[in-house]
Coordinates of C-alpha atoms in Angstrom, one line a residue:
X1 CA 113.4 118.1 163.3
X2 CA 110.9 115.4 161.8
X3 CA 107.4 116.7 160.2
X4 CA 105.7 115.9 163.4
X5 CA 108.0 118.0 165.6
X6 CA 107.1 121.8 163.3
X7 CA 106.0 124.2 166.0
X8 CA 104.5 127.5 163.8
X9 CA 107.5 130.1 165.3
X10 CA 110.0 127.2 166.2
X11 CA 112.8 127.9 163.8
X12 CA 116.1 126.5 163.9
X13 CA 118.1 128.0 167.0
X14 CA 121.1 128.6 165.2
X15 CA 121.6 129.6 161.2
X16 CA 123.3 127.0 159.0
X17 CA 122.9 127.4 155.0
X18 CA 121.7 124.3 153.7
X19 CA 124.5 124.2 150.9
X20 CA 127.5 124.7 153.4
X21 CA 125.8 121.9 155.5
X22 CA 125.4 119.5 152.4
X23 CA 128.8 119.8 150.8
X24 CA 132.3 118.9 151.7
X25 CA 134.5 120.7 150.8
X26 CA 138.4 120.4 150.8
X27 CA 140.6 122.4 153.1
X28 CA 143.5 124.3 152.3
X29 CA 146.5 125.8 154.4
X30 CA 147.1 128.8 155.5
X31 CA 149.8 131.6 153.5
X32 CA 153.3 131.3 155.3
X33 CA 155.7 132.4 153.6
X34 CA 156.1 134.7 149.8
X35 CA 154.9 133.6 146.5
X36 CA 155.0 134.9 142.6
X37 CA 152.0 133.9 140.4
X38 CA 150.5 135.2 137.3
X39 CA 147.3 136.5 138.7
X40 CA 146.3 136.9 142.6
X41 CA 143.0 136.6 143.5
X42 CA 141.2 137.8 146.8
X43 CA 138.0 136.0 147.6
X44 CA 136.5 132.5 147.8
X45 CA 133.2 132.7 145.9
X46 CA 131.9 132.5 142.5
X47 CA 133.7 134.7 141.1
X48 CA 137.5 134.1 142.6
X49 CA 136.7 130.3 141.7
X50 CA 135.1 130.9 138.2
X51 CA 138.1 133.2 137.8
X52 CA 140.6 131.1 138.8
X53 CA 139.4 128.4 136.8
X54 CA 139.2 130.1 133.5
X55 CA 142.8 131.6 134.2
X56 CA 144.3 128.1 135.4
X57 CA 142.7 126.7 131.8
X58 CA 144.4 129.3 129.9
X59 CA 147.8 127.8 131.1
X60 CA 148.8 131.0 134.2
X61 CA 149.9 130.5 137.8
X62 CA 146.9 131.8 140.0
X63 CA 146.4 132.2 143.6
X64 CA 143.4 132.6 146.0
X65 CA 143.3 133.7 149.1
X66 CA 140.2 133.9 151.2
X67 CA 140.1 135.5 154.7
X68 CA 137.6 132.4 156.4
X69 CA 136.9 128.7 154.2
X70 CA 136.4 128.8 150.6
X71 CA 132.9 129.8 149.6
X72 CA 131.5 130.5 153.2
X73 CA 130.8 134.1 152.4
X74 CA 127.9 135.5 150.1
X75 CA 127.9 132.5 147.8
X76 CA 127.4 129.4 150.6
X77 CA 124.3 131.7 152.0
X78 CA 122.9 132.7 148.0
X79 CA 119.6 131.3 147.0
X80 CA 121.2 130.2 143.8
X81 CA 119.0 131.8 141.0
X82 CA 121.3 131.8 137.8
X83 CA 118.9 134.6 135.8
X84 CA 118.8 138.2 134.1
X85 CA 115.7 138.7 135.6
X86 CA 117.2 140.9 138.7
X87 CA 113.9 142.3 139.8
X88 CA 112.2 145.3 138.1
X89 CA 115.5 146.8 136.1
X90 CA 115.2 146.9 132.7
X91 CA 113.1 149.7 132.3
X92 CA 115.3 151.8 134.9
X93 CA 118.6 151.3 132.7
X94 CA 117.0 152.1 129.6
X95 CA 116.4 155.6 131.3
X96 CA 119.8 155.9 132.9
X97 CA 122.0 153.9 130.7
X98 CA 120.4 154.1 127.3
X99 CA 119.1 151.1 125.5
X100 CA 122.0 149.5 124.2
X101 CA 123.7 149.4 127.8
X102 CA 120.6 147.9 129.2
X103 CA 120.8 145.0 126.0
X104 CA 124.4 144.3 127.3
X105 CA 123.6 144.0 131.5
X106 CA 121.1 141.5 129.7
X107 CA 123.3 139.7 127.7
X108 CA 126.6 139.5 130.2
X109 CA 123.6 137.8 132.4
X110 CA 122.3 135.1 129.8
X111 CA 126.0 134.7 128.7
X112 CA 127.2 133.7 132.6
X113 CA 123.7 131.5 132.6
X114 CA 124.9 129.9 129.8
X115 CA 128.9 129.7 130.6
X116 CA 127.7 127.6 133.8
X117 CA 125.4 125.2 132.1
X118 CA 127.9 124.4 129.7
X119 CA 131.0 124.0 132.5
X120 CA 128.3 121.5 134.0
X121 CA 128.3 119.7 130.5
X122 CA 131.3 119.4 129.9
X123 CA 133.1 118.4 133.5
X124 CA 129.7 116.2 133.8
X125 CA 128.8 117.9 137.9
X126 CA 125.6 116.8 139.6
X127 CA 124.6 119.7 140.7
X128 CA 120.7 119.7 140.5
X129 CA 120.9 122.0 137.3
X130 CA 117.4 122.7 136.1
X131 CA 116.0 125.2 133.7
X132 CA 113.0 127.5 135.1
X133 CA 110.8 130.4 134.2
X134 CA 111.3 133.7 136.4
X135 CA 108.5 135.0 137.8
X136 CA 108.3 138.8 138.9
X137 CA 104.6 139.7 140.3
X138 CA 103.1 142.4 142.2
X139 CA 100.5 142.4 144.4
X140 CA 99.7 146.2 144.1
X141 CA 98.1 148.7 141.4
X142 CA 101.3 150.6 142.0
X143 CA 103.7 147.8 141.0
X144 CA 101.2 146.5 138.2
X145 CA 101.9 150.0 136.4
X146 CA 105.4 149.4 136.7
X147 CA 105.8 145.3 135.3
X148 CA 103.7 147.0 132.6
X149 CA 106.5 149.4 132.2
X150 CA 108.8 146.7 132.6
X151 CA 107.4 144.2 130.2
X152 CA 107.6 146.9 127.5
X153 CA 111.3 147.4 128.4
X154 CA 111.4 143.5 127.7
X155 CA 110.6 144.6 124.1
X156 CA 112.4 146.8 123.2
X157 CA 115.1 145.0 124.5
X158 CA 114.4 141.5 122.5
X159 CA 113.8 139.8 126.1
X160 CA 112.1 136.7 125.7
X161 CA 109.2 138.0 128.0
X162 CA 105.1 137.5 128.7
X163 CA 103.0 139.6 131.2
X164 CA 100.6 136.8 132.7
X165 CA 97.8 137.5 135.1
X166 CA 98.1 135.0 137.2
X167 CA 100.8 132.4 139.7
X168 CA 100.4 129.0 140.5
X169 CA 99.6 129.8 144.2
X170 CA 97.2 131.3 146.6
X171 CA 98.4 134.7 146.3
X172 CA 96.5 137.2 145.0
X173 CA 98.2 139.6 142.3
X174 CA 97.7 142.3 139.6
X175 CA 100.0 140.5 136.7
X176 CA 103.3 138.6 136.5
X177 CA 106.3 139.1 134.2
X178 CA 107.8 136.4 132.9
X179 CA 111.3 135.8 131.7
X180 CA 111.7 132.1 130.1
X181 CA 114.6 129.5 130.3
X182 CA 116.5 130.7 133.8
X183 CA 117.7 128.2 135.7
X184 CA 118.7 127.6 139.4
X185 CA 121.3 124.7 141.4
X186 CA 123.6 123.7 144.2
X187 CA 125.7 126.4 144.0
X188 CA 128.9 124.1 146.0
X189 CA 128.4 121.5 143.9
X190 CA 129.3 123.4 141.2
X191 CA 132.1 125.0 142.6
X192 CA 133.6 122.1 144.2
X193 CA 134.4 120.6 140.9
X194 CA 136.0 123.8 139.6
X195 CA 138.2 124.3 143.2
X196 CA 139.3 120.5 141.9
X197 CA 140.3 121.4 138.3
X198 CA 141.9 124.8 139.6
X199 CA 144.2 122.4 141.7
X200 CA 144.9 119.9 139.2
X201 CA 146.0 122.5 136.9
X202 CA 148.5 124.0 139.7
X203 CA 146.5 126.6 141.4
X204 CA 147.2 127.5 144.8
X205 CA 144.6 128.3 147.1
X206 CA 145.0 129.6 150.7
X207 CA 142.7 129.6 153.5
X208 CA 142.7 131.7 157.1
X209 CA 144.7 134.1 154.9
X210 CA 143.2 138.0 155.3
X211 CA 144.4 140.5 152.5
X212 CA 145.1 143.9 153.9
X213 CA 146.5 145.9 151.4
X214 CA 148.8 146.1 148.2
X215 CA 151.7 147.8 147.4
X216 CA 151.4 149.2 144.3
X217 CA 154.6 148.8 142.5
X218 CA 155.5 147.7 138.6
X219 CA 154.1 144.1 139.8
X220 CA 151.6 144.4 143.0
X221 CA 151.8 142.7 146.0
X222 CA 149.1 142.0 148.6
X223 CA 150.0 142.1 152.1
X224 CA 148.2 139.5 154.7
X225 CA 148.3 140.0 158.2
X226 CA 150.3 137.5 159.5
X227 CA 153.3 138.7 156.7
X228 CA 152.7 136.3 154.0
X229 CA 152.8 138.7 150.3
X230 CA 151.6 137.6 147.2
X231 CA 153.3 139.4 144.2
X232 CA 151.4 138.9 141.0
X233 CA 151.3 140.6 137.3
X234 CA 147.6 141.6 138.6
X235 CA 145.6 141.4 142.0
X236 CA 142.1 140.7 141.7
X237 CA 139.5 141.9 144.3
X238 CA 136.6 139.3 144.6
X239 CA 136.0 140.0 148.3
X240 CA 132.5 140.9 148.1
X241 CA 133.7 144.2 149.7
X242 CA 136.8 145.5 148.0
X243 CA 139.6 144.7 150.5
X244 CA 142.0 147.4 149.2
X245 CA 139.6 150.6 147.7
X246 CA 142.8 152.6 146.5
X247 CA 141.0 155.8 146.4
X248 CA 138.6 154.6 144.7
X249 CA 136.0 155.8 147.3
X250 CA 134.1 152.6 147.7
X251 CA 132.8 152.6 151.4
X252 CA 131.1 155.9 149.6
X253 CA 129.7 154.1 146.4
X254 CA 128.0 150.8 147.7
X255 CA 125.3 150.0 150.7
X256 CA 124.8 146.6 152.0
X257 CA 121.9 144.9 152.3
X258 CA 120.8 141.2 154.4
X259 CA 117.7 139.3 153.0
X260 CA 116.8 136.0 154.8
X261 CA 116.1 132.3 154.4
X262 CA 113.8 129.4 154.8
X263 CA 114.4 125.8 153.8
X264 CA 110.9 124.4 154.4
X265 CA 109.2 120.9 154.0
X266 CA 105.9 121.9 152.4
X267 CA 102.1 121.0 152.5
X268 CA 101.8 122.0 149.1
X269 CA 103.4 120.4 145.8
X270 CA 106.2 123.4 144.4
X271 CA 104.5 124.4 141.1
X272 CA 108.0 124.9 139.3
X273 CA 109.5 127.8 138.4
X274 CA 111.2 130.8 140.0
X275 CA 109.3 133.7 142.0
X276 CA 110.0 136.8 143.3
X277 CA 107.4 139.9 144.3
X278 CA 108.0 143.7 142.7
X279 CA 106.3 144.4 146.0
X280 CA 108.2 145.0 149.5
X281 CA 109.1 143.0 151.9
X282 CA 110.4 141.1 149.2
X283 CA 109.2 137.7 149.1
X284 CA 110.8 135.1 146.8
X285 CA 110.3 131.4 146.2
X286 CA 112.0 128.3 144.5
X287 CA 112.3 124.8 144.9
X288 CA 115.1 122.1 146.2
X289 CA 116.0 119.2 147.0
X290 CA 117.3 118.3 150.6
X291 CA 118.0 114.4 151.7
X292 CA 116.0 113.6 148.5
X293 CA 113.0 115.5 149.4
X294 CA 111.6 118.3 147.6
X295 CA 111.7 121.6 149.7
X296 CA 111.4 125.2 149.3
X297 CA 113.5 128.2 149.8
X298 CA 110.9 130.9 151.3
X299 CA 113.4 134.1 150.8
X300 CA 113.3 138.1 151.3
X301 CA 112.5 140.5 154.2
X302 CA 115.7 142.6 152.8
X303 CA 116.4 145.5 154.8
X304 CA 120.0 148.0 155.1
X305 CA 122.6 145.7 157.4
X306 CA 122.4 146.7 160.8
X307 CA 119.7 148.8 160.8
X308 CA 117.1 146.0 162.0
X309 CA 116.2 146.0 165.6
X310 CA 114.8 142.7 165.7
X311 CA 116.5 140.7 163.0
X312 CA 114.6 137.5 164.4
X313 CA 110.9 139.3 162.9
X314 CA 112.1 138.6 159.4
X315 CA 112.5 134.9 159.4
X316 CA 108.8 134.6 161.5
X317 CA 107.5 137.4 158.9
X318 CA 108.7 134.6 156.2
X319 CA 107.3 131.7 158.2
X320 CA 104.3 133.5 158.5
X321 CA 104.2 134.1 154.5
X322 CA 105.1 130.1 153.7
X323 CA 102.7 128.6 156.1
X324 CA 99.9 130.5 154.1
X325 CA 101.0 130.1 150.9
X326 CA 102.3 126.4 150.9
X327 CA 101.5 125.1 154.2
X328 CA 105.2 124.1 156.2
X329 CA 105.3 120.8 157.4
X330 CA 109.4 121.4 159.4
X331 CA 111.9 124.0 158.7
X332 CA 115.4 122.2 158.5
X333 CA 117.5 125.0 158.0
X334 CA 117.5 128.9 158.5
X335 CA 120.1 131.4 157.6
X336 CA 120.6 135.3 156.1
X337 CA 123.2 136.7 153.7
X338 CA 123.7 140.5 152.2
X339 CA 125.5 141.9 149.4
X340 CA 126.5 145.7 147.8
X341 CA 124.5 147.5 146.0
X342 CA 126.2 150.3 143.7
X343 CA 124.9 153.6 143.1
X344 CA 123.2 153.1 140.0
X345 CA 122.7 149.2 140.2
X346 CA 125.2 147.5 137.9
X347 CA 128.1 146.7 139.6
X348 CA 131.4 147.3 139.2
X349 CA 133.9 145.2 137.3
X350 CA 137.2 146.8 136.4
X351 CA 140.6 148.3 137.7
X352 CA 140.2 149.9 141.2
X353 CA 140.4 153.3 140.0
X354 CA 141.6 154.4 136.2
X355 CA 145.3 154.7 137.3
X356 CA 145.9 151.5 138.2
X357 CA 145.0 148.8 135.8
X358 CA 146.8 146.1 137.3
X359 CA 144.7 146.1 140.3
X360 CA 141.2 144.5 139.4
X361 CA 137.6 144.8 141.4
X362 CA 134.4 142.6 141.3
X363 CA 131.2 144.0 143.5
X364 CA 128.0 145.4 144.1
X365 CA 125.7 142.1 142.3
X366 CA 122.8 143.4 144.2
X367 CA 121.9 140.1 145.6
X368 CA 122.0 138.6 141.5
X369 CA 125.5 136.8 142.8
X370 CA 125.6 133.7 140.1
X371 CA 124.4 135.5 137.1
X372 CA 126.7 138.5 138.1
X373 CA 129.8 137.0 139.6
X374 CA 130.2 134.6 136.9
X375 CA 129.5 137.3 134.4
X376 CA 132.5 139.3 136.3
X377 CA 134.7 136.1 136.5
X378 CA 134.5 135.8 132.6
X379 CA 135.9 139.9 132.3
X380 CA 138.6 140.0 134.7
X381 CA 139.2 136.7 132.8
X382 CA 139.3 138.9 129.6
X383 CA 141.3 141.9 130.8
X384 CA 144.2 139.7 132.3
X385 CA 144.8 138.2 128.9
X386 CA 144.5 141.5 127.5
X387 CA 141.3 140.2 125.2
X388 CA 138.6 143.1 124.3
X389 CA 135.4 142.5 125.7
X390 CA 132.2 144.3 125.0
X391 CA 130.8 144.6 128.3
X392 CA 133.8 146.5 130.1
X393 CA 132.6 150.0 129.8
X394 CA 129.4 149.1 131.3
X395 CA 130.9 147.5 134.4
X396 CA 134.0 150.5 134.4
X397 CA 134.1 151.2 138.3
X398 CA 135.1 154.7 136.9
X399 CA 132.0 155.1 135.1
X400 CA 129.1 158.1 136.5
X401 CA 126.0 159.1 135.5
X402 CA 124.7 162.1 137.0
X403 CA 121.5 160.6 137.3
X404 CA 121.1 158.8 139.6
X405 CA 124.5 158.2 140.7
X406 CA 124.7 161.5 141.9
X407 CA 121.8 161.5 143.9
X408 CA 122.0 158.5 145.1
X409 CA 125.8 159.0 146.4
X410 CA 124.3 162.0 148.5
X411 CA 121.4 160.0 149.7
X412 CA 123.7 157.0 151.3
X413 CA 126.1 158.9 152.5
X414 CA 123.8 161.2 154.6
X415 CA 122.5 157.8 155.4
X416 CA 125.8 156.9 157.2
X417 CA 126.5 160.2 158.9
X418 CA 123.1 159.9 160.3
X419 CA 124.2 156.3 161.9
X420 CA 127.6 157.7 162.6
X421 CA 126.2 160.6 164.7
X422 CA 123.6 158.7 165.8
X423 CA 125.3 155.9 167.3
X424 CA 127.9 158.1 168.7
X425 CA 125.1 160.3 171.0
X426 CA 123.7 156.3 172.3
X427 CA 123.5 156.4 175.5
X428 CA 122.2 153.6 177.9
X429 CA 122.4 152.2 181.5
X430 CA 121.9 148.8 180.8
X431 CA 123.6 146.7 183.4
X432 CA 124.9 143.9 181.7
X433 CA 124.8 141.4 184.3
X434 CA 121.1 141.4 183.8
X435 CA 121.8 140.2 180.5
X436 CA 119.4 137.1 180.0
X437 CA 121.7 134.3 179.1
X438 CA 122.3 134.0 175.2
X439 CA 121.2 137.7 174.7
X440 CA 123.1 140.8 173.6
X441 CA 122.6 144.3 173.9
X442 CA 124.5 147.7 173.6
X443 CA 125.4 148.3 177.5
X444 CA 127.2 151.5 178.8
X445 CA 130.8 151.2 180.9
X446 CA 132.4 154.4 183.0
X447 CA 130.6 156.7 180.2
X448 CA 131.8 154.6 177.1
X449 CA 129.4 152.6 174.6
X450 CA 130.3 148.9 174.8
X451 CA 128.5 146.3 173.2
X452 CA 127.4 142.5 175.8
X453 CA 126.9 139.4 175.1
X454 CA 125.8 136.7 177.8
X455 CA 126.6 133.0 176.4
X456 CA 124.7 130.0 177.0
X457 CA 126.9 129.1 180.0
X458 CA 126.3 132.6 181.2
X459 CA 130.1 134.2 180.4
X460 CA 129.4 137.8 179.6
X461 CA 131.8 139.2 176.8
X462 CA 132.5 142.4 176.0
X463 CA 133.5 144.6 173.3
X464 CA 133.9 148.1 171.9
X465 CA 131.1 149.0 169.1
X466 CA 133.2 151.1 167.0
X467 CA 133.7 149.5 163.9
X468 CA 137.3 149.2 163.2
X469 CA 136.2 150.4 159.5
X470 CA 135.6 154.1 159.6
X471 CA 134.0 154.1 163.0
X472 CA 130.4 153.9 163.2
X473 CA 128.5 151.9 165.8
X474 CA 127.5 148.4 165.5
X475 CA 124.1 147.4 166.5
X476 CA 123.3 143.9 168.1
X477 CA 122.1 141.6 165.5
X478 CA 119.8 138.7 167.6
X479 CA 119.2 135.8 164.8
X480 CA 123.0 135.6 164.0
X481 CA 124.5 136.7 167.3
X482 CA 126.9 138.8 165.6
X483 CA 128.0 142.8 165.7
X484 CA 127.2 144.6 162.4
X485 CA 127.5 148.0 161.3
X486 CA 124.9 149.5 159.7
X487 CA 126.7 152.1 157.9
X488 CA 129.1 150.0 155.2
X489 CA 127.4 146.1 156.5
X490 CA 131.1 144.9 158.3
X491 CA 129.8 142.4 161.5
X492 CA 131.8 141.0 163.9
X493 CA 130.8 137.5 165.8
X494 CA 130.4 138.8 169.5
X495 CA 133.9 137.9 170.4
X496 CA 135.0 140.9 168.3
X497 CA 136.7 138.7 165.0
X498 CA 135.1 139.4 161.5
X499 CA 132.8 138.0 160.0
X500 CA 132.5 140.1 157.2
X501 CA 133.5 142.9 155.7
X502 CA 134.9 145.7 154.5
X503 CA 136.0 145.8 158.3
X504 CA 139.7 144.1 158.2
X505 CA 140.1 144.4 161.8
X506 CA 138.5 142.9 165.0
X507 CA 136.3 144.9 167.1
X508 CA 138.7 145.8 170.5
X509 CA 138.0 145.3 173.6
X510 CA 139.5 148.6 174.6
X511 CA 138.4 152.0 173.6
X512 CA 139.0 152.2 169.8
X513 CA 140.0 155.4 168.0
X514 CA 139.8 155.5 164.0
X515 CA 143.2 157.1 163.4
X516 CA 144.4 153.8 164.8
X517 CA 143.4 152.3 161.6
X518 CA 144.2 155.5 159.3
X519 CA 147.5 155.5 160.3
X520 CA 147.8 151.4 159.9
X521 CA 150.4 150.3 157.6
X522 CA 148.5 147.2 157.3
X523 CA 144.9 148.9 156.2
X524 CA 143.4 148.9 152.6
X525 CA 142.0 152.4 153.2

């Protein structure tokens, strides 16, 4: 698309992340046969590689293995903020948390900022590094009140912070709240050059390789699906979902969220800087640089993963916000990504539940992915050497505060019983040869809910919408074409296979009952 081809509401017909697109990465084969290592590791993205890396450097025989290509999950769709400002929080953990927790969630974030700018240094990776000022503003009276709480949260928490009533754009807000010195880069980049050292140092990586579950014995294994194991003196989850909860209640703890993306040419000269709005729909902005040309990343429209019933709106609701603010002049690339948020916000870093230490989680960044996941990388790091660190009891997964855990554990579970029951009671006599071609839609066969999808070439396929997770119903999702479940955010391309989980298996194209996947030998559940 050149700058004389932008039509305003003619985005790109399919969604490709700009850093996946712009990055070569190696490949790697797939697990077929046992192995022994120091320390497995589940999960491609920041925070297996980081991990990995820092293990590999300490002199121990590491492992990844990642379901789909290294760092095409959450990380190859993030929009690459490295900060500690992670929208209005500060405030919220001082209340819940006390002030001293709320100084650490602070400082594991500055520490990860600072961990990756000196990794840069020192391997020397050109990966459009640059320091920026964060931005939070609100557009509301409501939302002024609270950056003024906020900014006094900065205070007493020695966060190098100003309230400022005013943006450098056309936008008309109440006050801002900055945090200096954040940064933002090419995410890939970066990693690419740590997959590289993890190699040379002897790491093993495995791709096309889906964990399922681990047997929990003096040394745990994890199992794969096609029968490769992977025994290790610790397994460490860094699957954005936990693949293996053991008890640990997780599809009960976390909701998943999808927030979408705009790489547009602007009219506008980007100001600098780093922007996100207290105000919803989120709207978020920074800049970068595509075939030498600066662009911007128009961001937000966040909403609960599958329950969107025109996932197209967001992206034109985001078009609509950067032609007004910036002017667009072509919108090369397009493309969405969710992550887990935890019951009171911090995620959880730590063994799976208190009995087994040996078996390690990372999740629930709340969309703060490179601050977080390195920040997690560099205490599993700690914890598999056996080092103290000071931030473990804040990330504990066993940790629980009554308020607003509690609460909050009530409100998203009724949440997914209402989809469950909902989707269950669906009923609809769509005849799917009707289908226009490259359309999808919840269809109904002899009585049974079925879910249709009419290709390009005009092949209808079909599948089952139970979730092969704990069985709710997946709702069509139009701007990726996939199946996703919009009670724990598994989707499913609309041939059935995963795309994501904490779903391990593929919708089926036969009626699906969940005590198949109770019963499974092969399930993480």
């Amino acid at each position: 698309m050149t700058n004389d081809d932008y039509v305003e509401g003619k985005l790109p017909e399919f969604p490709k992340s700009f850093w996946t697109d712009s990055t070569d990465l190696p490949e790697f084969p797939k697990l077929d046969h046992d192995i022994s290592v120091n320390a497995v590791i589940v999960g491609g993205g920041i925070t297996g590689i980081t991990t990995a890396y820092l293990l590999a450097n300490k002199g121990l025989k590491v492992a990844i293995i990642e379901a789909d290509r290294l760092l095409n999950g959450t990380t190859g769709n993030t929009t690459a903020k490295i900060t500690a400002q992670h929208d209005i929080i500060y405030d919220e953990l001082i209340t819940n948390m006390g002030k001293s927790k709320a100084r650490l969630y602070y400082e594991a974030s500055i520490e990860a900022l600072n961990f990756i700018k000196e990794t840069i240094d020192q391997l020397q990776i050109d990966c459009d590094f640059s320091t920026q000022d964060a931005y939070i503003y609100s557009t509301t009276e409501e939302y002024e009140q609270k950056l003024q709480t906020e900014a006094k949260a900065y205070e007493k928490l020695n966060i190098n912070g100003e309230l400022v009533d005013s943006i450098p754009f056309d936008i008309k807000i109440k006050n801002a709240l900055i945090m200096r010195n954040q940064a933002q880069f090419h995410p890939l980049k970066y990693l690419k050059q740590l997959v590289q050292n993890i190699t040379e140092k002897g790491g093993l990586i495995f791709e096309n390789t889906v964990a399922v579950n681990v047997e929990t014995e003096t040394r745990p294994t994890v199992l794969t699906r096609d029968g490769g194991r992977v025994t290790g003196d610790y397994v460490l989850a860094c699957s954005h979902f936990p693949f293996y909860e053991g008890l640990g209640l997780y599809s009960g703890k976390m909701y998943a969220d999808r927030s979408y993306v705009l790489a547009a040419k602007t009219k506008s000269k980007f100001p600098g800087g780093m922007y996100i709005s207290a105000d919803q729909p989120t709207r978020s902005l920074r800049s970068v640089t595509i075939n030498g040309e600066e662009m911007v990343l128009i961001v937000g429209e966040g909403h609960k993963t599958g329950q969107s019933n025109n996932t197209m709106k967001h992206y034109g609701a985001l078009e609509t916000f950067g032609r007004e603010v910036l002017g667009i002049e072509s919108i090369p690339y397009r493309w969405s990504a969710q992550d887990l948020t935890t019951l009171d916000k911090v995620p959880y870093i730590g063994p799976v539940t208190a009995g087994q230490p040996k078996i390690l989680i990372a999740t629930g960044y709340r969309k703060w992915g490179m601050s977080n996941g390195t920040a997690a990388a560099l205490l599993l790091c700690d914890t598999v050497l056996g080092k103290e660190n000071k931030f473990q009891k804040l990330f504990n997964p066993s940790r629980f505060y009554i308020n607003p855990s509690l609460k909050n554990f009530f409100v998203e579970n009724g949440d997914v019983v209402k989809h469950l029951i909902k989707g269950k009671l669906e009923i609809t006599n769509l005849n799917p040869n009707l289908l226009p071609n490259d359309e999808g839609a919840v269809i109904s066969i002899n009585g049974e809910r079925k879910g249709a999808y009419k290709d390009k070439e005009g092949t209808l396929h079909i599948v089952d919408t139970t979730c092969t997770h704990v069985g709710c119903e997946v709702e069509w999702n139009c701007a990726e074409r996939t199946w996703d479940c919009p009670c724990h955010g598994s989707r499913f391309s609309y041939t059935g296979e995963v795309v994501e989980g904490p779903a391990e298996k593929p919708l089926q194209k036969y009626d699906f009952k969940m005590i198949e996947n109770l019963t499974s030998e092969d399930s993480g559940y």
